[in-house]
Amino acid sequence: PPTPTVVQSPTPMLLTLHTNSVRSLVRPTKGDPTIDLLDLPKFAREEFGLYGLNLTTDLLAGAVRSRLERIREAADKSGCACLVLIEQDPLPLADPDDEKALAALERIERVIRGAQILGCNSIAFRIPGKSDEAYLERAVEHLKEATEKADRAEINLLITPGDGLTAEPDRVTSIIKKVCGFRVGTFPDFETASKAADPVIYLRRLTPYASAVCASTL
């Protein structure tokens, strides 16, 4: 399976740890964890020499505010800050079913609150849906609502490209331009890029809008 490490885009380049890389240690399918999530920042800093973490939301399932605050404190103490909170499940912001789209907006709001407590500067998520104008316009409409919530919390919203609606870089950038907010960007990854006709061009179109890039090894 891919073992992603995230590269933050500002110069100088900052290498950070994606928790999927150490999932077997933190959340193994069998047996007890080798590393507690509270110890992960110190582990990333001392074992790998990395200065940041990109956490997936499934590792925080059921965590109360005090738990998130302790993770942030451990990250600050270790000099390995939490930077991006990644929502694992696709969020149907473009779905024609209003209830599903509203539920996705509510989920984004919860993830934003979690990211704020952890000290992250961004959240990342996928938007499923068909690759047509109707889905694109619904995505834009609901992203504008999400942007208002993100702006108040000073959190960036990063679109992770995937199949369908966000498969083509130009469609992703079109969504960003239509939302017209500096809080909306991209979170491209090498694994998805490797499936494109020209991976290099794919990444060149998305990375100008990226706060971070997930560099998976295949």
mmCIF file of C-alpha atoms in Angstrom, residues 78-163:
data_model
loop_
_atom_site.group_PDB
_atom_site.id
_atom_site.type_symbol
_atom_site.label_atom_id
_atom_site.label_comp_id
_atom_site.label_asym_id
_atom_site.label_seq_id
_atom_site.Cartn_x
_atom_site.Cartn_y
_atom_site.Cartn_z
ATOM 1 C CA SER A 78 7.872 18.241 20.474
ATOM 2 C CA GLY A 79 8.276 20.935 17.843
ATOM 3 C CA CYS A 80 6.144 18.881 15.452
ATOM 4 C CA ALA A 81 2.915 20.806 14.894
ATOM 5 C CA CYS A 82 -0.400 19.460 13.619
ATOM 6 C CA LEU A 83 -0.835 21.131 10.227
ATOM 7 C CA VAL A 84 -3.596 19.442 8.187
ATOM 8 C CA LEU A 85 -6.637 17.504 9.406
ATOM 9 C CA ILE A 86 -7.747 15.114 6.660
ATOM 10 C CA GLU A 87 -11.344 13.912 6.428
ATOM 11 C CA GLN A 88 -11.219 10.290 5.294
ATOM 12 C CA ASP A 89 -14.805 9.963 4.048
ATOM 13 C CA PRO A 90 -15.882 11.854 0.901
ATOM 14 C CA LEU A 91 -18.188 14.778 1.647
ATOM 15 C CA PRO A 92 -21.162 14.984 -0.798
ATOM 16 C CA LEU A 93 -21.293 18.772 -1.018
ATOM 17 C CA ALA A 94 -22.426 18.530 -4.651
ATOM 18 C CA ASP A 95 -25.136 15.942 -4.077
ATOM 19 C CA PRO A 96 -28.608 16.830 -5.454
ATOM 20 C CA ASP A 97 -30.075 15.479 -2.216
ATOM 21 C CA ASP A 98 -30.155 18.572 0.006
ATOM 22 C CA GLU A 99 -30.103 16.508 3.199
ATOM 23 C CA LYS A 100 -26.847 14.822 2.173
ATOM 24 C CA ALA A 101 -25.283 18.153 1.209
ATOM 25 C CA LEU A 102 -26.392 19.723 4.499
ATOM 26 C CA ALA A 103 -24.936 16.783 6.442
ATOM 27 C CA ALA A 104 -21.655 17.290 4.572
ATOM 28 C CA LEU A 105 -21.615 20.977 5.544
ATOM 29 C CA GLU A 106 -22.241 20.075 9.164
ATOM 30 C CA ARG A 107 -19.404 17.562 9.017
ATOM 31 C CA ILE A 108 -17.052 20.191 7.592
ATOM 32 C CA GLU A 109 -17.968 22.493 10.457
ATOM 33 C CA ARG A 110 -17.086 19.781 12.996
ATOM 34 C CA VAL A 111 -13.782 19.056 11.251
ATOM 35 C CA ILE A 112 -12.990 22.782 11.215
ATOM 36 C CA ARG A 113 -13.585 22.963 14.964
ATOM 37 C CA GLY A 114 -11.334 19.946 15.514
ATOM 38 C CA ALA A 115 -8.609 21.447 13.320
ATOM 39 C CA GLN A 116 -8.800 24.717 15.235
ATOM 40 C CA ILE A 117 -8.339 22.955 18.584
ATOM 41 C CA LEU A 118 -5.414 20.921 17.214
ATOM 42 C CA GLY A 119 -3.743 24.061 15.871
ATOM 43 C CA CYS A 120 -3.994 22.991 12.216
ATOM 44 C CA ASN A 121 -4.012 25.605 9.476
ATOM 45 C CA SER A 122 -6.034 23.492 7.008
ATOM 46 C CA ILE A 123 -8.511 20.679 6.537
ATOM 47 C CA ALA A 124 -8.561 18.450 3.437
ATOM 48 C CA PHE A 125 -11.471 16.493 1.966
ATOM 49 C CA ARG A 126 -12.824 14.886 -1.210
ATOM 50 C CA ILE A 127 -15.985 15.977 -3.012
ATOM 51 C CA PRO A 128 -17.686 13.069 -4.834
ATOM 52 C CA GLY A 129 -20.103 13.559 -7.701
ATOM 53 C CA LYS A 130 -20.574 13.447 -11.451
ATOM 54 C CA SER A 131 -18.328 15.450 -13.721
ATOM 55 C CA ASP A 132 -20.955 17.880 -14.999
ATOM 56 C CA GLU A 133 -21.910 21.515 -14.557
ATOM 57 C CA ALA A 134 -24.871 20.869 -12.256
ATOM 58 C CA TYR A 135 -22.677 19.058 -9.734
ATOM 59 C CA LEU A 136 -19.963 21.697 -10.082
ATOM 60 C CA GLU A 137 -22.370 24.544 -9.355
ATOM 61 C CA ARG A 138 -23.764 22.776 -6.285
ATOM 62 C CA ALA A 139 -20.230 22.160 -5.033
ATOM 63 C CA VAL A 140 -19.425 25.857 -5.478
ATOM 64 C CA GLU A 141 -22.606 26.945 -3.703
ATOM 65 C CA HIS A 142 -21.962 24.791 -0.655
ATOM 66 C CA LEU A 143 -18.232 25.519 -0.577
ATOM 67 C CA LYS A 144 -19.057 29.206 -0.325
ATOM 68 C CA GLU A 145 -21.045 28.432 2.831
ATOM 69 C CA ALA A 146 -18.209 26.297 4.186
ATOM 70 C CA THR A 147 -15.715 29.070 3.422
ATOM 71 C CA GLU A 148 -17.587 31.475 5.679
ATOM 72 C CA LYS A 149 -17.204 29.040 8.580
ATOM 73 C CA ALA A 150 -13.554 28.390 7.716
ATOM 74 C CA ASP A 151 -12.755 32.088 7.461
ATOM 75 C CA ARG A 152 -14.058 32.769 10.963
ATOM 76 C CA ALA A 153 -11.862 29.953 12.298
ATOM 77 C CA GLU A 154 -8.875 30.977 10.106
ATOM 78 C CA ILE A 155 -8.746 27.476 8.608
ATOM 79 C CA ASN A 156 -8.062 26.700 4.928
ATOM 80 C CA LEU A 157 -10.247 24.283 2.945
ATOM 81 C CA LEU A 158 -8.227 21.976 0.687
ATOM 82 C CA ILE A 159 -9.885 19.900 -2.033
ATOM 83 C CA THR A 160 -8.332 16.472 -2.501
ATOM 84 C CA PRO A 161 -8.850 15.482 -6.163
ATOM 85 C CA GLY A 162 -10.513 12.141 -6.863
ATOM 86 C CA ASP A 163 -12.783 10.425 -9.368
#
